Amino acid sequence: MASVHESLYFNPMMTNGVVHANVFGTKDWVTPYKISVLALLYDMAVSKISLPERRRLNKLILPLQQGPDQSLGHFLNTVDECCPQTAYAVKLRLREMAEGELKDMELFFSTLQTPLTAFESEAYKTSVVGLFMRHMLLAYNKLSFSQVFKLYQSLLQYYYSPFPKPADGQGGLPALVADDSDMDLTSTEDTVGDRMDKEELDSSLDESELQNDSPSSGPLSQKQAEYFLARQAYLLKNDENKALKPAELQKELNNMLKFNPDFSEAHYLNYLNSLRVQDIFLSAHSLLHYFDRLILSGNEGKGNGDDGYGRSLRYAALNLASLHCRFGHYQQADLALQEAIRIAQESNDHVCLQHCLSWLYTLEQMRGFDSSILTEDSVTMAVHFCLPYLASLGIQALVQQGVTQGKVAHKLMDALKDTDILHWKHSLSELIEISLAQSTSIWRMYGKSTMALQQAQLLLHMSSLEPVNFGVHQNNTEAFAVVLCHLAELHAEQGLYSAVSELLQHLKEQFPPHSQNAKLWMLCELKIQFERHMNEGKYHLAEPLITAICALNKTEGLFRKALVLKALNRTSEAYNVLQWLQGHCETTAKVELVIRVLLVTAQLHWGSSGFSTALPLLLQALARAQQHHLQALASETILHLTFTQLMLGVPEQALNILHEAIETVLAHGSVMDKGRALMLMARCQLAAAGFSSDAPSHPDVVEQAMSSLKEAATYFSRLNCKERLRDVHYLQAKLHRSLGQTSQCNRSAMLFRLLDQELQTPAPPLSMRL
């Protein structure tokens, strides 16, 4: 669910055309850094540069002009990546001024007028470059001699200071190297007040502070503050890794608010930064301050039938409700939402009411209640008020609810297809990503691994419709995290653990532990590790992971606790956990987990030879899986039914049932399911043919069983599942013996013996395990 404000992440460049006047002072000044930019622009205008290099440099012009001041080392490194020749020329020109005298800097500014007169030049007086150069020339010509001399001293210090090593992609705010009163465009003389301010400022900054590239060195111009806020807000939305670290960004925002506590945009960015580290108090504090300052600044115009004051109040309450929803404070969220609805109804703001309705059904869904009626009403009203974003979100929520309620699968996919048309029509790239991630999850839930892989690849290879800014080429959204986690689990099911490691490493780099979506890959990694240890029979390694899984998802953790207890033959404890889980999942409508609980409970009955008592549980699980179109779980349930009937002495019926699921398992199932299905087929074929090691018969059936066992051994070897490999070698030895193949029998028996000695645990009877 997106934020209910005008945009999910506030962009200071888009404030309804109203600029916060005198936030940090709007005066422009000449600094050594801007002299470096002028040297770059002059060299671009008079030098011959190849077309690719010129294009790369042109992309740098606006960020260099509007962005914060950079150290000389950082500036030259940035230019060198685009055009090494130009970077060398700029450095050479700065060295000439630094090693020369004041007249060399005067000569440089006098030569800047040359490219302004040529119409073909990029520095023509009406171009972006030309306007900047004229602006700086005018500012320089307004300076007195003492001010020029101070500028030259700053240039020397700027050039000879060591080059700091900036963090990759983390541009800070500029150090204050020249006072705006000295370099002011409107100042024609050095007044007494200006001189006093300058002396006080110089006394507060020592030499080490002047050399420091820290963003917190002093006040900013308005353009620099807006650029910094816009950059960080965009990076927080699209690529959090390239934004400043939470502590560093907090430090810069505190410095910014120190000069102007009423700067509302800084409070909003502080709110976004607090969400990254799950700071409940500071995020709520900053959000309320944002709306308070927004009202005080008069930045809210009339709209939706009410003045800006009332509009800010209702959106403040609505954002506060969404904040409490994020942290799971449902009671506080409900109170804030009711307040927002009341204010919106009083002002007759239908758009705000529609946002409230969308959050209302979201809140009900989080509480575990059926909110389908509210969702349908929300979609209808969103279409009526021409709000495609909210309408599409409502349809996606209905599809998600429909999957859990067992709605017809093709109708749900058709609904997603219709929303995709709406997304592409209105260029809603964020919702396109959510739709593809949701399709991946649905196909995975239905057991169609190939379709899930296809949808995941579509998202990962899709070019974003949003404009690419600040070097961001891929969104770091929740949709990408979900899809990558699905890919990791799909690869783990096939035993491709090297690929899984690469995917998890990429997830850790893209979504650091402090980020909002890190919980997804953390749970995914723990589940994959748990399944791997269970397949390898290392229960002592799987058991400690349960605590970590419970911290992220209690129900998933308890289910895996039951699996470990069952594997350790602690049947009573496992049964109690499964009974509690079944009741809880029935209440919360978690159909998948209910079916898995029924299957594990049936396996507990197998342990006490209660195969007849396991049948009702398996039939109930099969009915639910078929009702909700969960093909993978239905196939797994059929495997359990086949094994149960085999143990009940009806192998012909078991073989007939198995043929219904074997194709699906081999096409979409995991490596473990494939191995179990092939091994079960071999046993059913031998039992149906009346196989006996003492009186061999039906050699064709034995050969078919041998082929199935060989393929099953390949699958189990991929997972390093030694316990099941031991069972396969045991059956192979018996079959080779029945065929009189002594050498092959001895080889299988030797492999069985080696695995039995390595495992150091007695082999359970084949009748106790699928």
CSV table of C-alpha atoms in Angstrom, one decimal, residues 243-516:
chain,number,residue,atom,x,y,z
A,243,ALA,CA,21.7,7.0,0.0
A,244,LEU,CA,23.5,8.2,3.1
A,245,LYS,CA,23.7,5.7,6.0
A,246,PRO,CA,20.9,6.3,8.6
A,247,ALA,CA,23.2,7.8,11.2
A,248,GLU,CA,24.9,10.1,8.6
A,249,LEU,CA,21.7,11.3,7.1
A,250,GLN,CA,20.3,12.0,10.6
A,251,LYS,CA,23.3,14.1,11.4
A,252,GLU,CA,22.9,16.2,8.2
A,253,LEU,CA,19.2,16.6,8.8
A,254,ASN,CA,19.8,17.8,12.4
A,255,ASN,CA,22.4,20.3,11.1
A,256,MET,CA,19.8,21.5,8.5
A,257,LEU,CA,17.1,21.8,11.1
A,258,LYS,CA,19.5,23.6,13.5
A,259,PHE,CA,19.6,26.6,11.0
A,260,ASN,CA,15.8,26.4,10.3
A,261,PRO,CA,13.6,24.2,12.6
A,262,ASP,CA,10.6,25.1,10.5
A,263,PHE,CA,11.9,23.5,7.3
A,264,SER,CA,9.1,21.0,6.7
A,265,GLU,CA,10.7,19.0,3.9
A,266,ALA,CA,13.6,18.1,6.2
A,267,HIS,CA,11.2,16.8,8.8
A,268,TYR,CA,9.6,14.6,6.2
A,269,LEU,CA,12.9,13.2,5.1
A,270,ASN,CA,13.7,12.6,8.8
A,271,TYR,CA,10.5,10.6,9.0
A,272,LEU,CA,11.5,8.4,6.1
A,273,ASN,CA,15.0,7.9,7.5
A,274,SER,CA,13.5,6.9,10.9
A,275,LEU,CA,11.4,4.3,9.2
A,276,ARG,CA,14.6,2.6,7.9
A,277,VAL,CA,15.8,1.8,11.4
A,278,GLN,CA,12.3,1.1,12.7
A,279,ASP,CA,12.4,4.1,15.1
A,280,ILE,CA,8.8,4.4,16.2
A,281,PHE,CA,9.2,7.5,18.4
A,282,LEU,CA,11.3,9.6,16.0
A,283,SER,CA,9.3,8.6,12.9
A,284,ALA,CA,6.0,9.7,14.5
A,285,HIS,CA,7.6,12.8,16.0
A,286,SER,CA,9.1,13.9,12.6
A,287,LEU,CA,5.8,13.1,10.7
A,288,LEU,CA,3.8,15.3,13.1
A,289,HIS,CA,6.4,18.1,12.9
A,290,TYR,CA,6.3,17.9,9.1
A,291,PHE,CA,2.6,18.7,8.9
A,292,ASP,CA,2.9,21.3,11.7
A,293,ARG,CA,5.6,23.1,9.8
A,294,LEU,CA,3.7,22.7,6.5
A,295,ILE,CA,0.8,24.6,8.1
A,296,LEU,CA,3.0,27.3,9.6
A,297,SER,CA,4.8,27.9,6.3
A,298,GLY,CA,1.6,28.5,4.5
A,299,ASN,CA,2.7,26.0,1.8
A,300,GLU,CA,-0.7,24.4,1.5
A,301,GLY,CA,-3.1,26.1,-0.8
A,302,LYS,CA,-6.8,25.7,-1.0
A,303,GLY,CA,-7.9,22.4,-2.4
A,304,ASN,CA,-10.7,19.8,-2.2
A,305,GLY,CA,-13.2,22.3,-0.7
A,306,ASP,CA,-11.1,23.2,2.3
A,307,ASP,CA,-8.2,25.4,3.2
A,308,GLY,CA,-4.6,24.1,3.6
A,309,TYR,CA,-4.9,23.8,7.4
A,310,GLY,CA,-7.7,21.2,7.3
A,311,ARG,CA,-6.1,19.4,4.5
A,312,SER,CA,-2.9,19.0,6.4
A,313,LEU,CA,-4.7,17.8,9.5
A,314,ARG,CA,-6.6,15.0,7.7
A,315,TYR,CA,-3.5,13.8,5.8
A,316,ALA,CA,-1.5,14.0,9.0
A,317,ALA,CA,-4.0,11.7,10.7
A,318,LEU,CA,-4.0,9.4,7.7
A,319,ASN,CA,-0.2,9.1,7.5
A,320,LEU,CA,-0.1,8.5,11.3
A,321,ALA,CA,-2.5,5.6,10.8
A,322,SER,CA,-0.3,4.1,8.1
A,323,LEU,CA,2.7,4.5,10.3
A,324,HIS,CA,1.0,2.6,13.2
A,325,CYS,CA,-0.1,-0.1,10.7
A,326,ARG,CA,3.5,-0.5,9.6
A,327,PHE,CA,4.6,-1.2,13.2
A,328,GLY,CA,1.6,-3.4,14.0
A,329,HIS,CA,-0.2,-1.0,16.4
A,330,TYR,CA,-3.7,-1.7,15.1
A,331,GLN,CA,-5.6,-0.1,17.8
A,332,GLN,CA,-3.7,3.2,17.5
A,333,ALA,CA,-4.0,3.0,13.7
A,334,ASP,CA,-7.8,2.5,14.0
A,335,LEU,CA,-8.1,5.6,16.1
A,336,ALA,CA,-6.0,7.8,13.8
A,337,LEU,CA,-7.9,6.4,10.8
A,338,GLN,CA,-11.3,7.3,12.3
A,339,GLU,CA,-10.0,10.8,13.0
A,340,ALA,CA,-8.9,11.2,9.4
A,341,ILE,CA,-12.3,9.9,8.2
A,342,ARG,CA,-14.2,12.4,10.4
A,343,ILE,CA,-12.1,15.4,9.2
A,344,ALA,CA,-12.4,14.3,5.6
A,345,GLN,CA,-16.2,14.0,5.9
A,346,GLU,CA,-16.5,17.4,7.4
A,347,SER,CA,-14.5,19.0,4.5
A,348,ASN,CA,-16.2,16.8,1.9
A,349,ASP,CA,-12.8,15.6,0.6
A,350,HIS,CA,-13.7,12.5,-1.5
A,351,VAL,CA,-10.1,11.8,-2.4
A,352,CYS,CA,-8.9,11.6,1.2
A,353,LEU,CA,-12.0,9.5,2.1
A,354,GLN,CA,-11.0,7.1,-0.7
A,355,HIS,CA,-7.5,6.8,0.8
A,356,CYS,CA,-9.1,6.2,4.2
A,357,LEU,CA,-11.2,3.4,2.8
A,358,SER,CA,-8.2,1.7,1.2
A,359,TRP,CA,-6.4,1.8,4.5
A,360,LEU,CA,-9.5,0.6,6.3
A,361,TYR,CA,-9.7,-2.6,4.4
A,362,THR,CA,-5.9,-3.0,4.7
A,363,LEU,CA,-6.2,-2.7,8.5
A,364,GLU,CA,-9.0,-5.2,8.6
A,365,GLN,CA,-6.9,-7.6,6.5
A,366,MET,CA,-3.9,-7.2,8.8
A,367,ARG,CA,-6.1,-8.1,11.8
A,368,GLY,CA,-7.1,-11.3,10.1
A,369,PHE,CA,-10.7,-10.4,9.2
A,370,ASP,CA,-12.5,-10.8,5.9
A,371,SER,CA,-12.4,-7.4,4.2
A,372,SER,CA,-13.5,-8.4,0.7
A,373,ILE,CA,-16.7,-6.3,0.9
A,374,LEU,CA,-14.7,-3.2,2.0
A,375,THR,CA,-12.2,-3.9,-0.8
A,376,GLU,CA,-14.9,-4.2,-3.4
A,377,ASP,CA,-16.5,-0.9,-2.3
A,378,SER,CA,-13.0,0.8,-2.4
A,379,VAL,CA,-12.4,-0.4,-6.0
A,380,THR,CA,-15.9,0.8,-7.1
A,381,MET,CA,-15.4,4.3,-5.5
A,382,ALA,CA,-11.8,4.6,-6.8
A,383,VAL,CA,-13.0,4.0,-10.4
A,384,HIS,CA,-15.8,6.5,-9.8
A,385,PHE,CA,-13.4,9.2,-8.7
A,386,CYS,CA,-10.9,8.3,-11.5
A,387,LEU,CA,-8.1,7.1,-9.1
A,388,PRO,CA,-6.4,4.3,-11.0
A,389,TYR,CA,-3.7,3.8,-8.5
A,390,LEU,CA,-6.1,3.0,-5.6
A,391,ALA,CA,-8.4,1.0,-7.9
A,392,SER,CA,-5.5,-1.2,-9.0
A,393,LEU,CA,-4.3,-1.7,-5.5
A,394,GLY,CA,-7.8,-2.7,-4.5
A,395,ILE,CA,-8.0,-5.3,-7.3
A,396,GLN,CA,-4.7,-6.7,-6.3
A,397,ALA,CA,-5.9,-7.0,-2.7
A,398,LEU,CA,-9.1,-8.8,-4.0
A,399,VAL,CA,-6.9,-11.2,-6.0
A,400,GLN,CA,-4.8,-12.0,-2.9
A,401,GLN,CA,-7.9,-12.6,-0.8
A,402,GLY,CA,-9.4,-14.7,-3.6
A,403,VAL,CA,-6.4,-17.0,-3.7
A,404,THR,CA,-6.8,-17.8,0.0
A,405,GLN,CA,-10.6,-18.2,-0.3
A,406,GLY,CA,-10.3,-20.7,-3.2
A,407,LYS,CA,-11.7,-18.6,-6.0
A,408,VAL,CA,-11.5,-19.9,-9.5
A,409,ALA,CA,-7.9,-19.6,-10.7
A,410,HIS,CA,-8.4,-18.4,-14.2
A,411,LYS,CA,-10.7,-15.5,-13.1
A,412,LEU,CA,-8.0,-14.3,-10.7
A,413,MET,CA,-5.4,-14.3,-13.4
A,414,ASP,CA,-7.8,-12.5,-15.7
A,415,ALA,CA,-8.2,-9.8,-13.1
A,416,LEU,CA,-4.5,-9.4,-12.8
A,417,LYS,CA,-4.2,-9.1,-16.6
A,418,ASP,CA,-6.9,-6.4,-16.6
A,419,THR,CA,-4.9,-4.5,-13.9
A,420,ASP,CA,-1.8,-4.8,-16.0
A,421,ILE,CA,-3.5,-3.1,-18.9
A,422,LEU,CA,-4.5,-0.3,-16.5
A,423,HIS,CA,-0.9,0.0,-15.2
A,424,TRP,CA,0.7,0.3,-18.7
A,425,LYS,CA,-2.0,2.8,-19.7
A,426,HIS,CA,-1.2,5.1,-16.8
A,427,SER,CA,2.5,4.2,-16.6
A,428,LEU,CA,2.2,3.0,-13.0
A,429,SER,CA,5.6,1.3,-12.9
A,430,GLU,CA,5.5,0.6,-9.2
A,431,LEU,CA,2.2,-1.3,-9.6
A,432,ILE,CA,3.5,-3.2,-12.6
A,433,GLU,CA,6.3,-4.5,-10.3
A,434,ILE,CA,3.8,-5.4,-7.6
A,435,SER,CA,1.6,-7.2,-10.1
A,436,LEU,CA,4.5,-9.3,-11.4
A,437,ALA,CA,5.7,-10.2,-7.9
A,438,GLN,CA,2.1,-11.1,-7.0
A,439,SER,CA,1.8,-13.3,-10.1
A,440,THR,CA,5.1,-15.0,-9.2
A,441,SER,CA,3.7,-15.8,-5.7
A,442,ILE,CA,0.4,-17.0,-7.0
A,443,TRP,CA,2.0,-19.3,-9.6
A,444,ARG,CA,4.3,-20.6,-7.0
A,445,MET,CA,1.4,-21.2,-4.6
A,446,TYR,CA,-0.4,-23.1,-7.4
A,447,GLY,CA,2.6,-25.3,-7.9
A,448,LYS,CA,3.6,-24.1,-11.4
A,449,SER,CA,7.3,-23.5,-10.9
A,450,THR,CA,7.9,-22.8,-14.6
A,451,MET,CA,5.4,-20.0,-14.7
A,452,ALA,CA,6.7,-18.6,-11.5
A,453,LEU,CA,10.2,-18.5,-12.9
A,454,GLN,CA,8.9,-16.7,-16.0
A,455,GLN,CA,7.1,-14.0,-14.1
A,456,ALA,CA,10.2,-13.5,-11.9
A,457,GLN,CA,12.4,-13.1,-14.9
A,458,LEU,CA,10.0,-10.6,-16.5
A,459,LEU,CA,10.3,-8.4,-13.5
A,460,LEU,CA,14.0,-8.6,-13.2
A,461,HIS,CA,14.5,-7.8,-16.9
A,462,MET,CA,11.9,-5.1,-17.1
A,463,SER,CA,13.0,-1.5,-17.8
A,464,SER,CA,11.5,0.9,-15.2
A,465,LEU,CA,9.0,3.5,-16.6
A,466,GLU,CA,10.2,6.0,-14.0
A,467,PRO,CA,12.9,8.5,-15.0
A,468,VAL,CA,16.4,7.4,-14.1
A,469,ASN,CA,18.0,9.9,-11.7
A,470,PHE,CA,21.2,10.0,-9.7
A,471,GLY,CA,22.6,6.9,-11.4
A,472,VAL,CA,19.9,4.6,-10.2
A,473,HIS,CA,19.1,1.9,-12.8
A,474,GLN,CA,16.9,-0.6,-10.8
A,475,ASN,CA,14.3,-0.1,-8.1
A,476,ASN,CA,15.1,-1.6,-4.7
A,477,THR,CA,11.5,-2.2,-3.9
A,478,GLU,CA,9.7,-4.9,-1.9
A,479,ALA,CA,8.6,-6.5,-5.2
A,480,PHE,CA,12.2,-7.2,-6.2
A,481,ALA,CA,13.0,-8.6,-2.8
A,482,VAL,CA,9.9,-11.0,-3.0
A,483,VAL,CA,10.9,-12.2,-6.5
A,484,LEU,CA,14.5,-12.8,-5.6
A,485,CYS,CA,13.5,-14.7,-2.6
A,486,HIS,CA,11.2,-16.9,-4.7
A,487,LEU,CA,14.1,-17.5,-7.1
A,488,ALA,CA,16.3,-18.5,-4.2
A,489,GLU,CA,13.8,-21.0,-2.9
A,490,LEU,CA,13.1,-22.4,-6.4
A,491,HIS,CA,16.8,-23.0,-6.9
A,492,ALA,CA,17.1,-24.6,-3.4
A,493,GLU,CA,14.3,-27.0,-4.3
A,494,GLN,CA,16.4,-28.2,-7.2
A,495,GLY,CA,19.6,-28.5,-5.1
A,496,LEU,CA,21.4,-25.6,-6.8
A,497,TYR,CA,22.9,-24.3,-3.7
A,498,SER,CA,25.7,-22.4,-5.4
A,499,ALA,CA,23.1,-20.3,-7.3
A,500,VAL,CA,21.2,-19.9,-4.0
A,501,SER,CA,24.3,-18.4,-2.4
A,502,GLU,CA,24.8,-15.9,-5.2
A,503,LEU,CA,21.1,-14.8,-5.0
A,504,LEU,CA,21.2,-14.4,-1.2
A,505,GLN,CA,24.5,-12.5,-1.4
A,506,HIS,CA,22.9,-10.1,-4.0
A,507,LEU,CA,19.9,-9.7,-1.7
A,508,LYS,CA,22.1,-8.9,1.3
A,509,GLU,CA,23.9,-6.2,-0.8
A,510,GLN,CA,20.7,-4.7,-2.2
A,511,PHE,CA,18.8,-4.9,1.0
A,512,PRO,CA,21.1,-4.4,4.0
A,513,PRO,CA,20.0,-5.7,7.4
A,514,HIS,CA,18.9,-2.2,8.5
A,515,SER,CA,16.6,-1.8,5.4
A,516,GLN,CA,12.9,-2.3,5.5
